[in-house]
Amino acid sequence: MISIGLRIIREQNRIYTLLLRLLSYLQPAGSKVYIFHDILDDISLVKSPFTISKSSFESFLSDQLAKGNHANTFEELTQIILKRYTGSNSFTITFDDANESVYTKAYPFLKAHSIPFIVLITKELIGKPNFLIEEQIVEMAHDSLCTIGSHALQHKMFRYMTDNEALMEYNESRTYLKQLTGQNVDCFAFPYGRLVEVSFKNIKLLKQTSYKFAFSAIAGNLNQQWLSGKYYLSRINVCEEVLVK
Ligand SMILES: [Zn+2]
């Protein structure tokens, strides 16, 4: 039996997702931010929407470029978020969690095609089996194609944290990544990222930090900020299922 509170939150998430979807029909031409997680060698290994085969990852990006879509730099993305221009036929690549395959499988392809990308890192995952080590993060951070962002200290749901816990997650992960890379850390992505896991209070609190913007995991485009705001920007998860459609 689920509690009434959880039911209300799920309902809120459902309505919000529906509104964003509806809006995407009215404003279909917005710049898009894509989410990837782990890149696997072979399609037979893909078991969840958080994994994609290397060949599908590469063909997705090649198709984007062949269609004439522009891969945004972090600066271009920032200008689009600030509404200095719409960047309609553009997209931005993000990786959540910091799987090692970002370095071993995605990075060589991105580098070969000069595609900028953002890696959103959860501190507690660094160095664990199958995740990036600090040296790999530093090496990518020194490449102008790569921007490092925070995906919190721990990969936990924010909704049930106290304000102090949430602030610690925002600020200490940022400080750590700044010290590690020697670069500014201007963007954040909420772990899990739906309204089931992130409250409006969490988003309001994030606005008080030094981050310039933050990502959700709710599908939509960057034109839809009247609903989501720049501290809860929409992104689209790319997985094998989406590509098959
Ligand atoms: Zn994550």
Coordinates of N, CA and C and ligand atoms in Angstrom, one line a residue:
M1 N 0.9 -1.2 0.0 CA 0.0 0.0 0.0 C 0.9 1.3 0.0
I2 N 0.8 2.1 -1.1 CA 1.7 3.3 -1.1 C 1.0 4.4 -0.4
S3 N 1.7 5.3 0.2 CA 1.1 6.4 1.0 C 0.5 7.4 0.1
I4 N -0.4 8.2 0.6 CA -1.1 9.3 -0.1 C 0.0 10.3 -0.6
G5 N 1.0 10.6 0.2 CA 2.0 11.5 -0.1 C 2.7 11.1 -1.4
L6 N 3.1 9.8 -1.5 CA 3.8 9.3 -2.6 C 2.9 9.4 -3.9
R7 N 1.7 9.0 -3.6 CA 0.7 9.1 -4.8 C 0.6 10.5 -5.3
I8 N 0.6 11.5 -4.5 CA 0.5 12.9 -4.9 C 1.7 13.3 -5.7
I9 N 2.9 12.8 -5.2 CA 4.1 13.1 -5.9 C 4.2 12.5 -7.3
R10 N 3.7 11.2 -7.3 CA 3.7 10.5 -8.6 C 2.8 11.2 -9.6
E11 N 1.7 11.7 -9.1 CA 0.7 12.4 -9.9 C 1.3 13.7 -10.4
Q12 N 2.0 14.4 -9.5 CA 2.7 15.6 -9.9 C 3.7 15.4 -11.0
N13 N 4.4 14.3 -10.9 CA 5.4 14.0 -11.9 C 4.8 13.7 -13.2
R14 N 3.6 12.9 -13.1 CA 2.9 12.5 -14.4 C 2.4 13.8 -15.1
I15 N 1.8 14.7 -14.3 CA 1.2 15.9 -14.9 C 2.3 16.8 -15.5
Y16 N 3.3 16.9 -14.8 CA 4.5 17.8 -15.2 C 5.0 17.2 -16.5
T17 N 5.2 15.9 -16.6 CA 5.8 15.2 -17.8 C 4.8 15.4 -19.0
L18 N 3.5 15.3 -18.7 CA 2.5 15.4 -19.7 C 2.5 16.9 -20.3
L19 N 2.6 17.8 -19.4 CA 2.7 19.2 -19.8 C 3.9 19.5 -20.7
L20 N 5.0 19.0 -20.3 CA 6.2 19.2 -21.1 C 6.1 18.5 -22.5
R21 N 5.5 17.4 -22.5 CA 5.2 16.7 -23.8 C 4.3 17.5 -24.7
L22 N 3.2 18.0 -24.0 CA 2.3 18.8 -24.8 C 3.0 20.0 -25.4
L23 N 3.8 20.6 -24.5 CA 4.5 21.8 -24.9 C 5.5 21.6 -26.0
S24 N 6.1 20.3 -26.0 CA 7.0 20.0 -27.1 C 6.4 19.9 -28.4
Y25 N 5.0 19.7 -28.5 CA 4.3 19.7 -29.7 C 4.1 21.1 -30.2
L26 N 3.9 22.0 -29.2 CA 3.7 23.4 -29.6 C 5.0 24.1 -29.9
Q27 N 6.1 23.7 -29.3 CA 7.4 24.3 -29.5 C 8.4 23.1 -29.9
P28 N 8.2 22.5 -31.0 CA 9.0 21.3 -31.3 C 10.5 21.6 -31.6
A29 N 10.8 22.9 -31.9 CA 12.1 23.2 -32.5 C 13.2 23.6 -31.5
G30 N 13.0 23.3 -30.2 CA 14.0 23.8 -29.3 C 15.3 22.9 -29.3
S31 N 16.3 23.5 -28.8 CA 17.6 22.8 -28.7 C 17.4 21.7 -27.7
K32 N 18.1 20.5 -28.0 CA 17.9 19.4 -27.1 C 19.2 19.0 -26.4
V33 N 19.0 18.5 -25.1 CA 20.1 18.0 -24.4 C 19.9 16.5 -24.2
Y34 N 20.9 15.7 -24.6 CA 20.7 14.2 -24.6 C 21.5 13.7 -23.4
I35 N 20.9 12.6 -22.8 CA 21.6 11.9 -21.6 C 22.0 10.6 -22.1
F36 N 23.3 10.3 -21.8 CA 23.8 8.9 -21.9 C 24.4 8.5 -20.5
H37 N 24.5 7.2 -20.3 CA 25.1 6.7 -19.1 C 26.3 5.8 -19.5
D38 N 26.1 4.5 -19.5 CA 27.1 3.6 -19.8 C 27.1 3.1 -21.3
I39 N 28.3 3.1 -21.9 CA 28.4 2.7 -23.3 C 28.9 1.3 -23.3
L40 N 28.2 0.4 -24.0 CA 28.7 -1.0 -23.9 C 29.2 -1.5 -25.3
D41 N 30.1 -2.5 -25.3 CA 30.7 -3.0 -26.5 C 29.7 -3.6 -27.5
D42 N 28.7 -4.3 -27.0 CA 27.8 -5.0 -27.9 C 26.3 -4.8 -27.5
I43 N 25.5 -4.8 -28.5 CA 24.0 -4.6 -28.2 C 23.4 -5.7 -27.3
S44 N 24.0 -6.9 -27.4 CA 23.5 -8.0 -26.6 C 23.7 -7.8 -25.1
L45 N 24.6 -6.9 -24.7 CA 24.9 -6.6 -23.3 C 23.9 -5.5 -22.8
V46 N 23.2 -4.9 -23.7 CA 22.3 -3.8 -23.2 C 21.1 -4.3 -22.6
K47 N 20.9 -4.0 -21.2 CA 19.8 -4.6 -20.5 C 18.9 -3.6 -19.9
S48 N 19.3 -2.3 -20.0 CA 18.5 -1.2 -19.3 C 18.5 0.0 -20.2
P49 N 17.6 1.0 -19.9 CA 17.6 2.2 -20.7 C 18.8 3.1 -20.3
F50 N 19.6 2.6 -19.3 CA 20.8 3.4 -18.9 C 22.1 2.9 -19.5
T51 N 21.9 2.1 -20.5 CA 23.0 1.6 -21.3 C 22.7 1.7 -22.8
I52 N 23.7 1.8 -23.6 CA 23.6 1.8 -25.0 C 24.8 1.2 -25.7
S53 N 24.6 0.6 -26.8 CA 25.8 0.0 -27.4 C 26.7 1.1 -28.1
K54 N 27.9 0.8 -28.2 CA 28.9 1.8 -28.8 C 28.5 2.1 -30.2
S55 N 28.0 1.1 -31.0 CA 27.7 1.3 -32.4 C 26.4 2.2 -32.4
S56 N 25.4 2.0 -31.5 CA 24.2 2.8 -31.6 C 24.6 4.3 -31.1
F57 N 25.5 4.4 -30.2 CA 25.9 5.7 -29.7 C 26.5 6.5 -30.9
E58 N 27.4 5.8 -31.6 CA 28.1 6.5 -32.7 C 27.2 6.8 -33.8
S59 N 26.3 5.8 -34.1 CA 25.4 6.1 -35.3 C 24.4 7.2 -34.9
F60 N 24.0 7.3 -33.6 CA 23.0 8.4 -33.2 C 23.7 9.7 -33.5
L61 N 25.0 9.9 -33.1 CA 25.6 11.1 -33.2 C 25.9 11.4 -34.7
S62 N 26.3 10.4 -35.4 CA 26.6 10.6 -36.9 C 25.3 11.1 -37.6
D63 N 24.2 10.5 -37.2 CA 22.9 10.9 -37.8 C 22.6 12.3 -37.5
Q64 N 22.8 12.7 -36.3 CA 22.6 14.1 -35.9 C 23.4 15.1 -36.7
L65 N 24.7 14.7 -36.9 CA 25.5 15.6 -37.7 C 25.1 15.6 -39.2
A66 N 24.8 14.4 -39.7 CA 24.4 14.3 -41.1 C 23.1 15.1 -41.4
K67 N 22.2 15.2 -40.3 CA 21.0 16.0 -40.5 C 21.3 17.5 -40.5
G68 N 22.5 17.8 -40.2 CA 22.9 19.3 -40.1 C 22.7 19.8 -38.7
N69 N 22.4 19.0 -37.7 CA 22.3 19.5 -36.4 C 23.6 19.9 -35.8
H70 N 23.7 21.0 -35.0 CA 24.9 21.5 -34.5 C 25.1 20.9 -33.1
A71 N 26.4 20.5 -32.8 CA 26.7 20.0 -31.4 C 27.2 21.2 -30.6
N72 N 26.4 21.6 -29.6 CA 26.8 22.8 -28.9 C 28.0 22.7 -28.0
T73 N 28.8 23.8 -27.9 CA 29.8 23.8 -26.9 C 29.1 24.3 -25.6
F74 N 29.8 24.2 -24.5 CA 29.2 24.6 -23.2 C 28.8 26.1 -23.3
E75 N 29.6 26.9 -23.9 CA 29.3 28.3 -24.0 C 28.0 28.5 -24.8
E76 N 27.9 27.8 -25.9 CA 26.7 27.9 -26.8 C 25.5 27.5 -26.0
L77 N 25.6 26.4 -25.3 CA 24.5 25.9 -24.5 C 24.1 26.9 -23.4
T78 N 25.1 27.5 -22.8 CA 24.8 28.6 -21.8 C 24.0 29.7 -22.4
Q79 N 24.4 30.1 -23.6 CA 23.7 31.2 -24.3 C 22.3 30.9 -24.7
I80 N 22.1 29.6 -25.1 CA 20.7 29.1 -25.4 C 19.9 29.1 -24.1
I81 N 20.4 28.6 -23.0 CA 19.7 28.6 -21.8 C 19.3 30.0 -21.3
L82 N 20.2 30.9 -21.5 CA 20.0 32.3 -21.2 C 19.1 33.0 -22.2
K83 N 18.7 32.3 -23.2 CA 17.7 32.8 -24.2 C 18.3 33.9 -25.1
R84 N 19.6 33.8 -25.3 CA 20.2 34.8 -26.2 C 20.0 34.4 -27.6
Y85 N 19.8 33.1 -27.9 CA 19.3 32.6 -29.2 C 18.7 31.2 -28.9
T86 N 17.9 30.7 -29.9 CA 17.2 29.5 -29.7 C 18.0 28.2 -30.0
G87 N 18.9 28.3 -31.0 CA 19.7 27.2 -31.4 C 18.9 26.0 -31.7
S88 N 17.8 26.3 -32.5 CA 16.8 25.2 -32.8 C 17.4 23.9 -33.3
N89 N 18.3 23.9 -34.2 CA 18.8 22.7 -34.8 C 20.1 22.3 -34.1
S90 N 20.1 22.4 -32.8 CA 21.3 22.1 -32.1 C 21.0 21.1 -30.9
F91 N 22.1 20.5 -30.5 CA 22.0 19.5 -29.4 C 23.2 19.5 -28.5
T92 N 23.1 19.0 -27.3 CA 24.2 18.9 -26.3 C 24.2 17.5 -25.8
I93 N 25.4 17.0 -25.7 CA 25.6 15.6 -25.1 C 26.0 15.7 -23.7
T94 N 25.3 14.9 -22.8 CA 25.7 14.8 -21.4 C 25.8 13.3 -21.0
F95 N 26.7 13.1 -20.1 CA 26.8 11.7 -19.5 C 26.6 11.9 -18.0
D96 N 25.7 11.0 -17.5 CA 25.5 11.0 -16.0 C 26.3 9.9 -15.4
D97 N 26.6 10.1 -14.1 CA 27.2 9.2 -13.2 C 28.7 9.0 -13.3
A98 N 29.3 9.1 -14.6 CA 30.7 9.0 -14.8 C 31.2 7.5 -14.9
N99 N 30.5 6.8 -15.8 CA 31.0 5.4 -16.1 C 32.3 5.5 -16.8
E100 N 33.1 4.5 -16.6 CA 34.5 4.5 -17.3 C 34.4 4.5 -18.8
S101 N 33.3 3.9 -19.3 CA 33.1 3.9 -20.8 C 33.0 5.3 -21.4
V102 N 32.7 6.3 -20.6 CA 32.8 7.6 -21.2 C 34.2 7.9 -21.7
Y103 N 35.1 7.5 -20.9 CA 36.5 7.8 -21.3 C 37.0 6.7 -22.3
T104 N 36.7 5.5 -22.1 CA 37.3 4.4 -22.9 C 36.5 4.3 -24.3
K105 N 35.2 4.5 -24.3 CA 34.4 4.2 -25.5 C 33.9 5.4 -26.2
A106 N 33.4 6.4 -25.4 CA 32.7 7.6 -26.0 C 33.8 8.6 -26.4
Y107 N 34.7 8.9 -25.5 CA 35.6 10.0 -25.7 C 36.4 9.9 -27.0
P108 N 37.0 8.8 -27.4 CA 37.7 8.7 -28.6 C 36.9 9.1 -29.8
F109 N 35.6 8.7 -29.8 CA 34.7 9.1 -31.0 C 34.4 10.6 -30.9
L110 N 34.1 11.1 -29.7 CA 33.7 12.5 -29.6 C 34.9 13.4 -30.0
K111 N 36.1 13.0 -29.7 CA 37.3 13.7 -30.0 C 37.6 13.7 -31.5
A112 N 37.4 12.5 -32.1 CA 37.6 12.4 -33.5 C 36.7 13.2 -34.4
H113 N 35.5 13.5 -33.8 CA 34.5 14.3 -34.5 C 34.3 15.7 -34.0
S114 N 35.2 16.0 -33.0 CA 35.1 17.4 -32.4 C 33.7 17.7 -31.8
I115 N 33.2 16.7 -31.1 CA 31.8 17.0 -30.5 C 32.0 17.3 -29.0
P116 N 31.6 18.5 -28.6 CA 31.7 18.9 -27.2 C 30.8 18.0 -26.3
F117 N 31.1 17.8 -25.1 CA 30.3 17.0 -24.2 C 30.4 17.4 -22.7
I118 N 29.4 17.1 -21.9 CA 29.4 17.4 -20.5 C 29.4 16.1 -19.7
V119 N 30.3 15.9 -18.7 CA 30.3 14.8 -17.9 C 29.8 15.2 -16.5
L120 N 28.7 14.6 -16.0 CA 28.1 15.0 -14.8 C 28.5 13.9 -13.8
I121 N 29.3 14.2 -12.8 CA 30.0 13.2 -12.0 C 29.4 13.1 -10.6
T122 N 29.2 11.9 -10.1 CA 28.9 11.6 -8.7 C 30.2 11.3 -8.0
K123 N 30.5 12.1 -7.0 CA 31.8 11.9 -6.3 C 32.0 10.4 -5.8
E124 N 31.0 9.9 -5.1 CA 31.2 8.6 -4.5 C 31.4 7.5 -5.5
L125 N 31.1 7.7 -6.7 CA 31.2 6.6 -7.7 C 32.7 6.6 -8.3
I126 N 33.4 7.7 -8.1 CA 34.7 7.7 -8.7 C 35.6 6.6 -8.2
G127 N 36.3 5.9 -9.1 CA 37.2 4.9 -8.6 C 36.6 3.5 -8.4
K128 N 35.2 3.5 -8.4 CA 34.6 2.2 -8.1 C 34.7 1.4 -9.5
P129 N 34.6 0.0 -9.4 CA 34.7 -0.8 -10.6 C 33.7 -0.3 -11.7
N130 N 34.2 -0.1 -12.9 CA 33.4 0.4 -14.0 C 33.1 1.9 -14.0
F131 N 33.8 2.6 -13.1 CA 33.6 4.1 -13.1 C 34.9 4.8 -13.3
L132 N 34.9 6.0 -13.7 CA 36.1 6.8 -14.0 C 37.0 6.9 -12.8
I133 N 38.3 7.0 -13.0 CA 39.2 7.4 -11.9 C 39.6 8.8 -12.1
E134 N 40.1 9.4 -11.1 CA 40.4 10.9 -11.1 C 41.3 11.3 -12.3
E135 N 42.3 10.4 -12.6 CA 43.2 10.8 -13.7 C 42.4 10.9 -15.0
Q136 N 41.5 10.1 -15.2 CA 40.7 10.1 -16.5 C 39.9 11.4 -16.5
I137 N 39.3 11.7 -15.4 CA 38.5 13.0 -15.3 C 39.3 14.2 -15.6
V138 N 40.5 14.2 -15.0 CA 41.4 15.4 -15.1 C 41.8 15.5 -16.6
E139 N 42.2 14.3 -17.2 CA 42.6 14.4 -18.6 C 41.5 14.9 -19.5
M140 N 40.3 14.4 -19.3 CA 39.1 14.9 -20.2 C 38.9 16.4 -19.9
A141 N 38.9 16.8 -18.6 CA 38.7 18.2 -18.2 C 39.6 19.2 -18.9
H142 N 40.8 18.7 -19.2 CA 41.8 19.6 -19.8 C 41.6 19.7 -21.3
D143 N 40.7 18.9 -21.9 CA 40.3 19.0 -23.3 C 39.2 20.0 -23.4
S144 N 39.4 21.0 -24.3 CA 38.3 22.0 -24.4 C 37.0 21.5 -24.8
L145 N 36.9 20.3 -25.3 CA 35.6 19.7 -25.7 C 34.8 19.3 -24.5
C146 N 35.5 19.0 -23.4 CA 34.8 18.5 -22.2 C 34.5 19.5 -21.1
T147 N 33.3 19.4 -20.6 CA 33.0 20.3 -19.4 C 32.6 19.3 -18.3
I148 N 33.1 19.6 -17.1 CA 32.7 18.7 -16.0 C 31.6 19.4 -15.2
G149 N 30.6 18.7 -14.8 CA 29.5 19.2 -14.0 C 29.3 18.2 -12.8
S150 N 28.5 18.6 -11.9 CA 28.3 17.8 -10.7 C 27.0 17.0 -10.8
H151 N 27.0 15.8 -10.3 CA 25.9 14.9 -10.2 C 25.8 14.5 -8.7
A152 N 26.2 15.4 -7.8 CA 26.1 15.3 -6.4 C 27.3 14.4 -5.8
L153 N 27.3 14.4 -4.4 CA 28.3 13.7 -3.7 C 28.0 12.2 -3.8
Q154 N 26.7 11.9 -3.5 CA 26.2 10.6 -3.4 C 25.0 10.5 -4.4
H155 N 24.8 9.3 -5.0 CA 23.7 9.1 -6.0 C 22.5 8.8 -5.2
K156 N 21.9 9.8 -4.5 CA 20.7 9.6 -3.7 C 19.6 10.5 -4.2
M157 N 18.4 10.1 -3.8 CA 17.2 10.9 -4.0 C 17.3 12.2 -3.2
F158 N 17.0 13.3 -3.8 CA 17.1 14.6 -3.1 C 15.8 14.9 -2.3
R159 N 14.7 14.5 -2.7 CA 13.4 14.9 -2.2 C 13.3 14.7 -0.6
Y160 N 13.9 13.7 -0.1 CA 13.8 13.4 1.3 C 15.0 13.9 2.1
M161 N 15.9 14.7 1.5 CA 17.0 15.2 2.3 C 16.6 16.5 3.0
T162 N 17.3 16.8 4.1 CA 17.1 18.1 4.8 C 17.8 19.1 3.9
D163 N 17.5 20.4 4.2 CA 18.1 21.5 3.4 C 19.6 21.5 3.6
N164 N 20.1 21.2 4.8 CA 21.5 21.1 5.0 C 22.2 20.0 4.3
E165 N 21.5 18.9 4.2 CA 22.1 17.7 3.5 C 22.2 18.1 2.0
A166 N 21.1 18.7 1.5 CA 21.1 19.0 0.0 C 22.1 20.1 -0.3
L167 N 22.3 21.1 0.6 CA 23.3 22.1 0.3 C 24.7 21.5 0.4
M168 N 24.9 20.5 1.2 CA 26.2 19.9 1.3 C 26.5 19.1 0.0
E169 N 25.4 18.5 -0.5 CA 25.6 17.7 -1.8 C 25.9 18.7 -2.9
Y170 N 25.2 19.8 -3.0 CA 25.5 20.8 -4.0 C 26.9 21.4 -3.9
N171 N 27.2 21.9 -2.7 CA 28.4 22.7 -2.6 C 29.7 21.9 -2.5
E172 N 29.6 20.8 -1.7 CA 30.9 20.0 -1.5 C 31.3 19.3 -2.8
S173 N 30.3 18.8 -3.6 CA 30.6 18.1 -4.8 C 31.3 19.1 -5.8
R174 N 30.7 20.4 -5.8 CA 31.3 21.4 -6.7 C 32.7 21.8 -6.3
T175 N 32.9 22.0 -5.0 CA 34.2 22.3 -4.5 C 35.2 21.2 -4.8
Y176 N 34.8 20.0 -4.6 CA 35.7 18.8 -4.9 C 36.1 18.8 -6.4
L177 N 35.1 19.0 -7.3 CA 35.4 18.9 -8.7 C 36.2 20.1 -9.2
K178 N 36.0 21.2 -8.6 CA 36.8 22.4 -8.9 C 38.2 22.2 -8.6
Q179 N 38.5 21.6 -7.4 CA 39.8 21.4 -6.9 C 40.5 20.3 -7.8
L180 N 39.7 19.3 -8.1 CA 40.3 18.2 -8.9 C 40.7 18.7 -10.3
T181 N 39.8 19.4 -11.0 CA 40.1 19.8 -12.4 C 40.7 21.2 -12.5
G182 N 40.7 22.0 -11.5 CA 41.2 23.4 -11.6 C 40.3 24.3 -12.5
Q183 N 39.0 23.8 -12.7 CA 38.1 24.6 -13.6 C 36.8 24.9 -12.9
N184 N 36.1 25.8 -13.4 CA 34.8 26.1 -12.8 C 33.8 25.0 -13.0
V185 N 32.9 24.8 -12.1 CA 31.9 23.8 -12.2 C 30.5 24.5 -12.1
D186 N 29.9 24.7 -13.3 CA 28.8 25.6 -13.4 C 27.4 24.9 -13.5
C187 N 27.5 23.6 -13.8 CA 26.2 22.9 -13.9 C 26.0 21.7 -13.0
F188 N 24.8 21.4 -12.7 CA 24.5 20.3 -11.8 C 23.4 19.5 -12.5
A189 N 23.4 18.2 -12.2 CA 22.2 17.3 -12.6 C 21.8 16.5 -11.4
F190 N 20.5 16.6 -11.2 CA 19.9 15.8 -10.0 C 20.0 14.3 -10.3
P191 N 20.5 13.6 -9.3 CA 20.4 12.1 -9.5 C 19.0 11.7 -9.6
Y192 N 18.7 10.7 -10.5 CA 17.4 10.3 -10.8 C 16.6 11.3 -11.6
G193 N 16.4 12.5 -11.0 CA 16.0 13.7 -11.8 C 14.6 13.9 -12.1
R194 N 13.6 13.0 -11.7 CA 12.2 13.2 -12.0 C 11.6 13.9 -10.7
L195 N 10.4 14.4 -10.9 CA 9.7 15.0 -9.8 C 9.4 14.1 -8.6
V196 N 9.5 12.8 -8.9 CA 9.3 11.8 -7.9 C 10.5 11.9 -6.9
E197 N 11.6 12.2 -7.5 CA 12.9 12.2 -6.6 C 13.3 13.6 -6.3
V198 N 12.8 14.7 -7.0 CA 13.3 16.0 -6.7 C 12.1 16.9 -6.4
S199 N 12.2 17.7 -5.3 CA 11.1 18.5 -4.9 C 11.4 20.0 -5.4
F200 N 10.3 20.8 -5.5 CA 10.5 22.2 -5.9 C 11.4 22.9 -4.8
K201 N 11.3 22.4 -3.6 CA 12.2 23.0 -2.5 C 13.7 22.7 -2.8
N202 N 14.0 21.5 -3.3 CA 15.3 21.2 -3.7 C 15.8 22.2 -4.8
I203 N 14.9 22.4 -5.8 CA 15.3 23.3 -6.9 C 15.5 24.7 -6.5
K204 N 14.6 25.2 -5.6 CA 14.7 26.6 -5.0 C 16.0 26.7 -4.3
L205 N 16.4 25.7 -3.5 CA 17.6 25.8 -2.7 C 18.9 25.8 -3.7
L206 N 18.8 25.1 -4.8 CA 19.9 25.0 -5.7 C 20.2 26.4 -6.3
K207 N 19.1 27.2 -6.5 CA 19.2 28.5 -7.0 C 20.1 29.4 -6.2
Q208 N 20.2 29.1 -4.9 CA 21.0 29.9 -3.9 C 22.4 29.6 -4.0
T209 N 22.8 28.6 -4.8 CA 24.2 28.2 -4.9 C 24.9 28.9 -6.0
S210 N 26.2 28.5 -6.3 CA 26.9 29.2 -7.4 C 26.7 28.5 -8.8
Y211 N 25.9 27.5 -8.8 CA 25.6 26.8 -10.1 C 24.8 27.8 -11.0
K212 N 25.1 27.7 -12.3 CA 24.4 28.6 -13.3 C 23.1 28.0 -13.8
F213 N 23.1 26.7 -13.9 CA 21.9 26.0 -14.3 C 22.0 24.5 -13.9
A214 N 20.8 23.8 -14.0 CA 20.8 22.4 -13.6 C 19.9 21.6 -14.5
F215 N 20.1 20.3 -14.6 CA 19.3 19.4 -15.4 C 18.4 18.5 -14.6
S216 N 17.3 18.2 -15.2 CA 16.4 17.2 -14.7 C 16.6 15.9 -15.5
A217 N 15.7 15.0 -15.4 CA 15.7 13.8 -16.3 C 14.3 13.7 -16.9
I218 N 13.7 14.8 -17.1 CA 12.3 14.8 -17.7 C 12.5 15.3 -19.1
A219 N 11.9 14.5 -20.0 CA 12.1 14.7 -21.4 C 11.5 16.1 -21.9
G220 N 12.2 16.7 -22.8 CA 11.6 18.0 -23.4 C 12.8 18.7 -24.0
N221 N 12.5 20.0 -24.5 CA 13.6 20.7 -25.1 C 13.9 22.0 -24.3
L222 N 14.9 22.8 -24.7 CA 15.3 23.9 -23.9 C 14.4 25.1 -24.0
N223 N 13.4 25.0 -24.9 CA 12.4 26.1 -25.1 C 11.4 26.1 -23.9
Q224 N 11.4 25.0 -23.2 CA 10.3 24.8 -22.3 C 10.6 25.3 -20.9
Q225 N 11.4 26.3 -20.8 CA 11.8 26.8 -19.5 C 10.7 27.5 -18.7
W226 N 9.6 27.9 -19.3 CA 8.6 28.6 -18.5 C 8.0 27.6 -17.5
L227 N 8.1 26.3 -17.8 CA 7.6 25.3 -16.9 C 8.7 24.8 -16.0
S228 N 9.9 24.6 -16.6 CA 10.9 24.0 -15.8 C 12.0 24.9 -15.2
G229 N 12.2 26.1 -15.8 CA 13.2 27.0 -15.2 C 14.6 26.5 -15.5
K230 N 15.6 27.4 -15.4 CA 17.0 27.0 -15.8 C 17.6 26.1 -14.7
Y231 N 17.0 25.9 -13.6 CA 17.5 25.0 -12.6 C 16.8 23.6 -12.6
Y232 N 16.1 23.4 -13.6 CA 15.4 22.1 -13.8 C 15.2 21.8 -15.3
L233 N 16.2 21.9 -16.1 CA 16.1 21.9 -17.5 C 15.8 20.4 -18.0
S234 N 15.0 20.4 -19.1 CA 14.7 19.1 -19.6 C 15.8 18.4 -20.4
R235 N 15.9 17.1 -20.3 CA 16.8 16.4 -21.2 C 16.1 15.1 -21.7
I236 N 16.7 14.5 -22.7 CA 16.1 13.3 -23.3 C 17.1 12.2 -23.2
N237 N 16.7 11.1 -22.5 CA 17.5 9.9 -22.4 C 17.6 9.2 -23.7
V238 N 18.8 8.9 -24.2 CA 18.9 8.1 -25.4 C 19.3 6.7 -25.1
C239 N 18.5 5.8 -25.5 CA 18.8 4.3 -25.2 C 18.4 3.5 -26.5
E240 N 18.7 2.3 -26.5 CA 18.4 1.4 -27.7 C 16.9 1.5 -28.1
E241 N 16.0 1.5 -27.0 CA 14.6 1.5 -27.3 C 14.2 2.7 -28.1
V242 N 14.7 3.9 -27.7 CA 14.4 5.1 -28.4 C 14.9 5.1 -29.8
L243 N 16.0 4.5 -30.1 CA 16.6 4.4 -31.4 C 15.9 3.5 -32.3
V244 N 15.3 2.4 -31.7 CA 14.6 1.4 -32.5 C 13.3 2.0 -33.1
K245 N 12.6 2.9 -32.3 CA 11.4 3.5 -32.7 C 11.5 4.2 -34.0
Ligands
ZN1 ZN 22.6 9.3 -12.2

